[in-house]
PDB file of C-alpha atoms in Angstrom:
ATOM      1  CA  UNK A   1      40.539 -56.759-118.896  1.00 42.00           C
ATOM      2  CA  UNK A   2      43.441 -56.405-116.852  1.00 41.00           C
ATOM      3  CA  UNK A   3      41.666 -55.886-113.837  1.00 41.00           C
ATOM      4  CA  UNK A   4      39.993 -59.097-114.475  1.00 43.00           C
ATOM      5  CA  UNK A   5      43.791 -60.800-115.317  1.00 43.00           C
ATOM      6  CA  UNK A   6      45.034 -59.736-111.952  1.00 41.00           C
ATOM      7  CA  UNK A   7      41.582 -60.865-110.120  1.00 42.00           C
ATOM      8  CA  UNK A   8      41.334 -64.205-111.401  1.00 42.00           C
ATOM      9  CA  UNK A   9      44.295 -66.086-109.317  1.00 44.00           C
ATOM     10  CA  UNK A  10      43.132 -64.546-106.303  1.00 40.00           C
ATOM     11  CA  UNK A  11      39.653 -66.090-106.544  1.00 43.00           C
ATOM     12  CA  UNK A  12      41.273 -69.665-107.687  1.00 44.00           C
ATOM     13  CA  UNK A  13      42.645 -69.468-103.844  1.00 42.00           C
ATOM     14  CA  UNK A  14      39.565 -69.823-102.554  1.00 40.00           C
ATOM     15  CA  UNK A  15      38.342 -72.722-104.392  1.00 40.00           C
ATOM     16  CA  UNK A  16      41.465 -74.660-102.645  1.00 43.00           C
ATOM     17  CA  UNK A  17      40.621 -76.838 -99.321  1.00 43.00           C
ATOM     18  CA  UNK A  18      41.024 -74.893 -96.327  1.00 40.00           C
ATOM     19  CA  UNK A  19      43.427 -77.662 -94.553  1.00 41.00           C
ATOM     20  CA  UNK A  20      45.807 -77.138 -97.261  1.00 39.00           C
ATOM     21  CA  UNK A  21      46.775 -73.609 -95.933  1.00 40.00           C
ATOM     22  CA  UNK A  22      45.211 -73.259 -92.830  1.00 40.00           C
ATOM     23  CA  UNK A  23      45.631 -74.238 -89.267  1.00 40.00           C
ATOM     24  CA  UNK A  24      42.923 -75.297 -87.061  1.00 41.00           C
ATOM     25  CA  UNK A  25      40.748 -72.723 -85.021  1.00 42.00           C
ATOM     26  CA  UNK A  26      37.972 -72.916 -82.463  1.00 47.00           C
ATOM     27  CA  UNK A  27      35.034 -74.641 -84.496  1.00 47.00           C
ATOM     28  CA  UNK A  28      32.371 -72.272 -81.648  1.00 70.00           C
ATOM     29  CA  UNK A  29      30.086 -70.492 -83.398  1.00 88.00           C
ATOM     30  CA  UNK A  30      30.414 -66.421 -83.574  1.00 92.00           C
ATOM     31  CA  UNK A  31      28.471 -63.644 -84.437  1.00 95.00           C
ATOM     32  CA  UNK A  32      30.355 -60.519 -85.091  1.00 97.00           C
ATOM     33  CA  UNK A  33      30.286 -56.500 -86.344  1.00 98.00           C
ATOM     34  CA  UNK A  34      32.640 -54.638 -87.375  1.00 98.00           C
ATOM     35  CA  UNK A  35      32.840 -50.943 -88.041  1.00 98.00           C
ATOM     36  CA  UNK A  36      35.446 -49.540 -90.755  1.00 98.00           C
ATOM     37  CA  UNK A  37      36.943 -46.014 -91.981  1.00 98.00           C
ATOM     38  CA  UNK A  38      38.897 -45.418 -94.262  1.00 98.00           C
ATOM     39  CA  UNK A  39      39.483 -44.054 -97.975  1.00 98.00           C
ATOM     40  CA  UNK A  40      38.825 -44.946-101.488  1.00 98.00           C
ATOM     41  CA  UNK A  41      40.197 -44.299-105.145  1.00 97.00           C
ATOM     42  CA  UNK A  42      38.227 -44.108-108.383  1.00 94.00           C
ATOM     43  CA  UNK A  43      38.565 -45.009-111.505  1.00 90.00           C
ATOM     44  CA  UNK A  44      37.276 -42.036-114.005  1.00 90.00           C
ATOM     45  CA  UNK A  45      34.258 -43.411-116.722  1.00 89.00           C
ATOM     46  CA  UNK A  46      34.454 -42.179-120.408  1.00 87.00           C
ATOM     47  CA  UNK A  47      31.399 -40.797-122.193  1.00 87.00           C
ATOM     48  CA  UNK A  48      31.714 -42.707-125.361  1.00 85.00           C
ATOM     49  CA  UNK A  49      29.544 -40.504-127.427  1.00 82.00           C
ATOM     50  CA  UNK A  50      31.746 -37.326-126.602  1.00 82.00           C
ATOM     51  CA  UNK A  51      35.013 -38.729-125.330  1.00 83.00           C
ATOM     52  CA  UNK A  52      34.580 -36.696-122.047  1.00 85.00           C
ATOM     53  CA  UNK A  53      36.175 -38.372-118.868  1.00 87.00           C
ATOM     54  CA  UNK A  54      33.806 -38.116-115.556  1.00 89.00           C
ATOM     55  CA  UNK A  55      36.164 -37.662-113.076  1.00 92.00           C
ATOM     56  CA  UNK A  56      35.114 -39.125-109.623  1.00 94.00           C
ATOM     57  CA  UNK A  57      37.139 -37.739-106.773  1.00 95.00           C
ATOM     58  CA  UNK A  58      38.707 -40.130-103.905  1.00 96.00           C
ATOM     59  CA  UNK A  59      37.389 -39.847-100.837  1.00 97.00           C
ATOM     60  CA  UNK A  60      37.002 -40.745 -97.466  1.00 97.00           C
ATOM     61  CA  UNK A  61      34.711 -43.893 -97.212  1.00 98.00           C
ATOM     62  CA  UNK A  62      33.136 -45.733 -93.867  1.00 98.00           C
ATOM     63  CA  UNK A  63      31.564 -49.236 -93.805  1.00 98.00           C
ATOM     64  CA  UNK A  64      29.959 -52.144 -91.744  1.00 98.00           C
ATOM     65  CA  UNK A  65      29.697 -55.526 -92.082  1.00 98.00           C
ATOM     66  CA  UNK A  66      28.365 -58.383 -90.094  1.00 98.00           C
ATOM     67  CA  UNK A  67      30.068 -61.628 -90.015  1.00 97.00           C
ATOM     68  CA  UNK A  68      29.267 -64.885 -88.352  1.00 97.00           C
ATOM     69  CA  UNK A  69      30.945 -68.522 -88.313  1.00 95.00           C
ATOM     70  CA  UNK A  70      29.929 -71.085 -91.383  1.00 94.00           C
ATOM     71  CA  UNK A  71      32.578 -73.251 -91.053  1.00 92.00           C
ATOM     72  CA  UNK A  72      35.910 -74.505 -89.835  1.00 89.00           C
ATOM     73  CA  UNK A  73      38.495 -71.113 -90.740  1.00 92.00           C
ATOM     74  CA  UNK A  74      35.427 -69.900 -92.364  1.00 96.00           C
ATOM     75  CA  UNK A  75      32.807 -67.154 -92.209  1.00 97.00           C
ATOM     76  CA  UNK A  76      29.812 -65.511 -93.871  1.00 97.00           C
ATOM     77  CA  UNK A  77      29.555 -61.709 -94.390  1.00 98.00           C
ATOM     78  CA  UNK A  78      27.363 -59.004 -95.399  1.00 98.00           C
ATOM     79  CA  UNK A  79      29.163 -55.454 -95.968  1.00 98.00           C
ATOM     80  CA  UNK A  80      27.661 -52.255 -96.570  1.00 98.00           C
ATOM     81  CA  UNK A  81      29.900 -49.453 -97.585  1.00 98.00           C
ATOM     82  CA  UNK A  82      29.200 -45.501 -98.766  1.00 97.00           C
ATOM     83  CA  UNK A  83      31.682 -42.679 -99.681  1.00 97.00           C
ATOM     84  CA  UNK A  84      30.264 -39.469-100.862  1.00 96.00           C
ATOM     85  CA  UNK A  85      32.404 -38.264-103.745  1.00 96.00           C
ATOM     86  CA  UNK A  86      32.456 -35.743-106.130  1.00 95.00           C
ATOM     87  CA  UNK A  87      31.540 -35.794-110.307  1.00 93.00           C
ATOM     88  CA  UNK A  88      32.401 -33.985-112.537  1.00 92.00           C
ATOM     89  CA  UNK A  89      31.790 -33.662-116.191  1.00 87.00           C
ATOM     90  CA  UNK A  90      31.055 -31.222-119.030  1.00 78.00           C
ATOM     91  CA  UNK A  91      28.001 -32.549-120.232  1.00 65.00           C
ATOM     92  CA  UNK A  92      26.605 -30.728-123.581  1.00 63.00           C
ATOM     93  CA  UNK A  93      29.147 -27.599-123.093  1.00 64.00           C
ATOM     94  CA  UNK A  94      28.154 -27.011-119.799  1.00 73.00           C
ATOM     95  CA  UNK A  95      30.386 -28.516-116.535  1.00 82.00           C
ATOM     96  CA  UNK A  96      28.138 -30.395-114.177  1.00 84.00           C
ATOM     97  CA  UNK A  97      29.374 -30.240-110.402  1.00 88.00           C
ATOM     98  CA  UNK A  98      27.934 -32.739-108.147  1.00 89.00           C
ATOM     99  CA  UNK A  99      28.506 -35.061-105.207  1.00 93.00           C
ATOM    100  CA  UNK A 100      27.348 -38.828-105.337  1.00 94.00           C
ATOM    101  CA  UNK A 101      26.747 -41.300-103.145  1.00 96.00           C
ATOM    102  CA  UNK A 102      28.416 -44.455-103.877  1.00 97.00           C
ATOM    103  CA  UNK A 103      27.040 -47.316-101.806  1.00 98.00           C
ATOM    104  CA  UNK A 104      28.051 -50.957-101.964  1.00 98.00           C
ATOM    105  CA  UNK A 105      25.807 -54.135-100.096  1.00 98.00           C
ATOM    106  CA  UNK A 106      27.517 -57.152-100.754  1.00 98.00           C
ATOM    107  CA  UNK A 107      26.654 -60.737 -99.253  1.00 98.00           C
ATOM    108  CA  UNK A 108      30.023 -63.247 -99.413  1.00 97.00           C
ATOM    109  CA  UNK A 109      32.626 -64.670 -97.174  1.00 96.00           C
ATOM    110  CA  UNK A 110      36.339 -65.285 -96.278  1.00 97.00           C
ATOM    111  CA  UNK A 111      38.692 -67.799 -95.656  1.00 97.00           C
ATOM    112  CA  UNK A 112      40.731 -67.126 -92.503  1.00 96.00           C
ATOM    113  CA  UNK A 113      44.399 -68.248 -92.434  1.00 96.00           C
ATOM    114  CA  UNK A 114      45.677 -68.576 -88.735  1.00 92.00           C
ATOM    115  CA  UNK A 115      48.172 -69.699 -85.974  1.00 89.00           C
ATOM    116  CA  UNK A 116      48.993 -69.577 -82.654  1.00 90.00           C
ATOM    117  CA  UNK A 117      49.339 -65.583 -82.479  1.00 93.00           C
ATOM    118  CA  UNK A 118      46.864 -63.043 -82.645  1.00 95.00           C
ATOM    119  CA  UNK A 119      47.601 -62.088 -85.996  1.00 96.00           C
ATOM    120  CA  UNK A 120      45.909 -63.515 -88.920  1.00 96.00           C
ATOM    121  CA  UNK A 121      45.499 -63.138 -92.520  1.00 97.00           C
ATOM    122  CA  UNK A 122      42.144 -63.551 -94.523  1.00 98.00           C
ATOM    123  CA  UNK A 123      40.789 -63.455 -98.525  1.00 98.00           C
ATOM    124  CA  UNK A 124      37.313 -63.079 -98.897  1.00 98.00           C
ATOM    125  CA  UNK A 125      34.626 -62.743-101.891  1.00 98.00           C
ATOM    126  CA  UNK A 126      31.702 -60.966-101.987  1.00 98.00           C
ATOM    127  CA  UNK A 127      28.620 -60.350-104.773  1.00 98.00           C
ATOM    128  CA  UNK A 128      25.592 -57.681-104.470  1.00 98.00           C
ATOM    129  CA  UNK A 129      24.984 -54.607-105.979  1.00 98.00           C
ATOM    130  CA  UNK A 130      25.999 -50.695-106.148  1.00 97.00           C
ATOM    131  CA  UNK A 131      24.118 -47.803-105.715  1.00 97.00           C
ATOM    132  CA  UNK A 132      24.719 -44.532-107.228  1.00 95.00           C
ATOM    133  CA  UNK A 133      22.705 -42.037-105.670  1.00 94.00           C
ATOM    134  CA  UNK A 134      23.708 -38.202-107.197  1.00 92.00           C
ATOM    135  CA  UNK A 135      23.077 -35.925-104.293  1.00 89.00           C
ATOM    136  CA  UNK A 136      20.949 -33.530-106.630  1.00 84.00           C
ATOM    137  CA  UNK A 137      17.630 -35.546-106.144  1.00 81.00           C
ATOM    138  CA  UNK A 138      16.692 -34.502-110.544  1.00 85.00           C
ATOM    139  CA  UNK A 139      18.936 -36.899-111.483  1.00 88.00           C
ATOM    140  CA  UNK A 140      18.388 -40.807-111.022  1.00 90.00           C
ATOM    141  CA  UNK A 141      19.472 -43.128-108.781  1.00 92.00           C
ATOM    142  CA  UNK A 142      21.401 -46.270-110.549  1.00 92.00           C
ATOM    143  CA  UNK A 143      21.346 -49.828-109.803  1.00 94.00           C
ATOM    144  CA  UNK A 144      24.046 -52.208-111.049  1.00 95.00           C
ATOM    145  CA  UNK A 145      25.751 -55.464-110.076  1.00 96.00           C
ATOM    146  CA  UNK A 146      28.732 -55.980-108.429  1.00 98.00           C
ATOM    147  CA  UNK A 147      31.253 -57.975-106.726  1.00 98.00           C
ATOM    148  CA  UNK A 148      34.498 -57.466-104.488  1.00 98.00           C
ATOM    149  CA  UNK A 149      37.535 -59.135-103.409  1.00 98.00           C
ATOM    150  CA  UNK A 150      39.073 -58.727 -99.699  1.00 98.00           C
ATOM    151  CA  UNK A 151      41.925 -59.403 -98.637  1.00 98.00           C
ATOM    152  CA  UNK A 152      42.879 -58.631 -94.531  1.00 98.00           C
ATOM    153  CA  UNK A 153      44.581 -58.592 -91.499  1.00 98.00           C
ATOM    154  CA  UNK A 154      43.197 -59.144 -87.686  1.00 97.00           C
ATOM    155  CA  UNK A 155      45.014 -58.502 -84.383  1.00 97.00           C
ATOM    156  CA  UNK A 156      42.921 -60.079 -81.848  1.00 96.00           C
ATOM    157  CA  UNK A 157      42.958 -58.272 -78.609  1.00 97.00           C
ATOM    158  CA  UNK A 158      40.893 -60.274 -76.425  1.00 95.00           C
ATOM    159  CA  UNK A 159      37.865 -63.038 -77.299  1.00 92.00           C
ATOM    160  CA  UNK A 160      35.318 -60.143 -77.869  1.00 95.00           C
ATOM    161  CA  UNK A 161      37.628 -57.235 -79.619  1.00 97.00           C
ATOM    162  CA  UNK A 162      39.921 -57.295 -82.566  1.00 97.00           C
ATOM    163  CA  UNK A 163      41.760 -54.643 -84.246  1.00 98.00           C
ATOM    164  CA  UNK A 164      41.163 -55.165 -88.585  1.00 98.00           C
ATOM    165  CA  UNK A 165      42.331 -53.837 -91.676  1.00 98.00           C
ATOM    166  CA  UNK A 166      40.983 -54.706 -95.010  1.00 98.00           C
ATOM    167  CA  UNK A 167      42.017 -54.143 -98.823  1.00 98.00           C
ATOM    168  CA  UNK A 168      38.653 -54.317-101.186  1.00 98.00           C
ATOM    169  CA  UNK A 169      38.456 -54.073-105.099  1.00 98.00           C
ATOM    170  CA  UNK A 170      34.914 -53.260-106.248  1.00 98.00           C
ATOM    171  CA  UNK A 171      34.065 -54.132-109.897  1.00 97.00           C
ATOM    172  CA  UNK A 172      30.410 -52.572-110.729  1.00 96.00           C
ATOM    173  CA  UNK A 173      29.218 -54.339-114.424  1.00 95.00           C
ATOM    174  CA  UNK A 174      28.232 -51.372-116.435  1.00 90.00           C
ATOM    175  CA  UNK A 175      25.800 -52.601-119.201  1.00 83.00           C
ATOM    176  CA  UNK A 176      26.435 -51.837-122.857  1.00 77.00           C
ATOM    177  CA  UNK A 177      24.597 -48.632-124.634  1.00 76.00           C
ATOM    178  CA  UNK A 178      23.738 -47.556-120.570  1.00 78.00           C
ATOM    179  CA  UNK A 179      23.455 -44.297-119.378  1.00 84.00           C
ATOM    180  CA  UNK A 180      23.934 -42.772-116.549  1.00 85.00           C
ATOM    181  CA  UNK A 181      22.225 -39.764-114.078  1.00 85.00           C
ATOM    182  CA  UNK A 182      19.164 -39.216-116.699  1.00 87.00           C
ATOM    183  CA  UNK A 183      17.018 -35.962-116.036  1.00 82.00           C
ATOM    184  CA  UNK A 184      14.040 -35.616-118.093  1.00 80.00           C
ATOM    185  CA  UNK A 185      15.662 -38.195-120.656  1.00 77.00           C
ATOM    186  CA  UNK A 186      18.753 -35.845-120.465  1.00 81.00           C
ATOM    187  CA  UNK A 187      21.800 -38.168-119.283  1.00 85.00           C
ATOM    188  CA  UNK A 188      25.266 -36.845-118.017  1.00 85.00           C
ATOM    189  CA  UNK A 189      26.459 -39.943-119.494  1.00 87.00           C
ATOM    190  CA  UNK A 190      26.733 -42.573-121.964  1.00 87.00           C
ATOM    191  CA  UNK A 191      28.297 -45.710-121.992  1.00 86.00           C
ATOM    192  CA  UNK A 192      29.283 -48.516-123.996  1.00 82.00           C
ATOM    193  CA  UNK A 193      29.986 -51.356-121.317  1.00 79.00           C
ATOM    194  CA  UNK A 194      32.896 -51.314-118.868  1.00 83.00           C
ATOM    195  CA  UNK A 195      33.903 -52.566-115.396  1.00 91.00           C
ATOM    196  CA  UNK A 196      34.140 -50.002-112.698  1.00 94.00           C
ATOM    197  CA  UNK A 197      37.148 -50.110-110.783  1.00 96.00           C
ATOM    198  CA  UNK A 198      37.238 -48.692-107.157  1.00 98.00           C
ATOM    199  CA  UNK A 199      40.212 -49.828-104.782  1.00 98.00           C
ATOM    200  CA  UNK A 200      39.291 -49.437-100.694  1.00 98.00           C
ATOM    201  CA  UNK A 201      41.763 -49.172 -97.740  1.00 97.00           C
ATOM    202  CA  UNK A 202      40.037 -49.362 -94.647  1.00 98.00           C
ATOM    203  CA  UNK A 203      40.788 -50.020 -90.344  1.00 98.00           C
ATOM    204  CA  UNK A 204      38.250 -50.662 -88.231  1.00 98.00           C
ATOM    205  CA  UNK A 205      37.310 -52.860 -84.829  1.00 98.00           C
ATOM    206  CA  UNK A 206      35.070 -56.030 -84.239  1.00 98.00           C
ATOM    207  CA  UNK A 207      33.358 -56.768 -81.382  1.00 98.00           C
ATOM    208  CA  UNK A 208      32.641 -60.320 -81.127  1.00 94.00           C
ATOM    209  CA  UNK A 209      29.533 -62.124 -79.926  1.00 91.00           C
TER     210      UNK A 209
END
């Protein structure tokens, strides 16, 4: 819960008018891409029948997202990002050894805060799902919801191009009694209910349209 502790103040900003803290920009609409690399870092999952920690390696993650302009120091975004990782776990006295795909597609938005220079700051929400595709194709592919919370920073080199950076924290809302990577009702894990943590620092460009 103290995940949740530290999240909830930062999503109160958003909920504040935008003149409050925000200067003026060019009301023009914009469509825009952006391309990202960077890394991320995992929280490890406990299998609550055997007390076994899954430990999910950081790792090098890349992402995309497509923005355009909804309002004054406003915009809408959809994000796609994927890392593949590695899992480990001894599962039933045996150590599994995989890599897994961790993908996130998230619709949401930010609130831009901006000036006369070319830097600017933003905070941005965003809801959707994860995917958690093992690379071993016997085990399954899992579905869950989640959401994320941005904050970033922009250098904007010209009208069209901008240099970005963005901090993410993905929550994924792991059910209670779940499992996890079943194989012929064989599961590498079970669980009793958490919020997984993952913590994103990425760079990347926009080109503006």
């Amino acid at each position: 819960m103290k995940i949740i502790k530290k999240i909830i103040p930062v999503m109160s900003l958003t909920l504040l008018p935008v003149d409050s803290f925000a200067a003026p920009v060019s009301n023009d609409n914009f469509f825009a891409i952006s391309a990202y690399l960077g890394g991320r870092i995992s929280d490890d999952l406990t299998d609550t029948e055997t007390g076994e920690k899954a430990k999910i390696s950081d790792d090098v993650s890349q992402a995309l997202a497509l923005s355009w302009y909804y309002g004054r120091n406003t915009e809408g975004e959809l994000l796609f990002s994927n890392s593949k990782q590695n899992f480990k776990i001894s599962s039933e006295g045996s150590d599994v050894d995989t890599d897994l795909y961790i993908n996130y597609l998230h619709f949401g938005g930010r609130v831009n805060f901006v000036d006369s220079s070319p830097f600017s700051t933003s905070i941005g929400l965003g809801i959707g799902a994860t995917f958690f595709v093992p690379d071993e194709s016997q085990y399954d592919t899992e579905i869950v919801f989640s959401g994320n919370i941005t904050g970033g920073v922009r250098y904007e080199i010209n009208k069209q191009w901008a240099l970005k950076g963005d901090l993410r924290f993905y929550g994924s809302v792991l059910k209670n009694n779940s499992t996890l990577f079943c194989s012929d009702n064989q599961c590498l894990i079970q669980l009793d209910g958490e919020l997984y943590v993952q913590t994103e620092f990425m760079a990347g460009i926009e080109y503006k349209f």
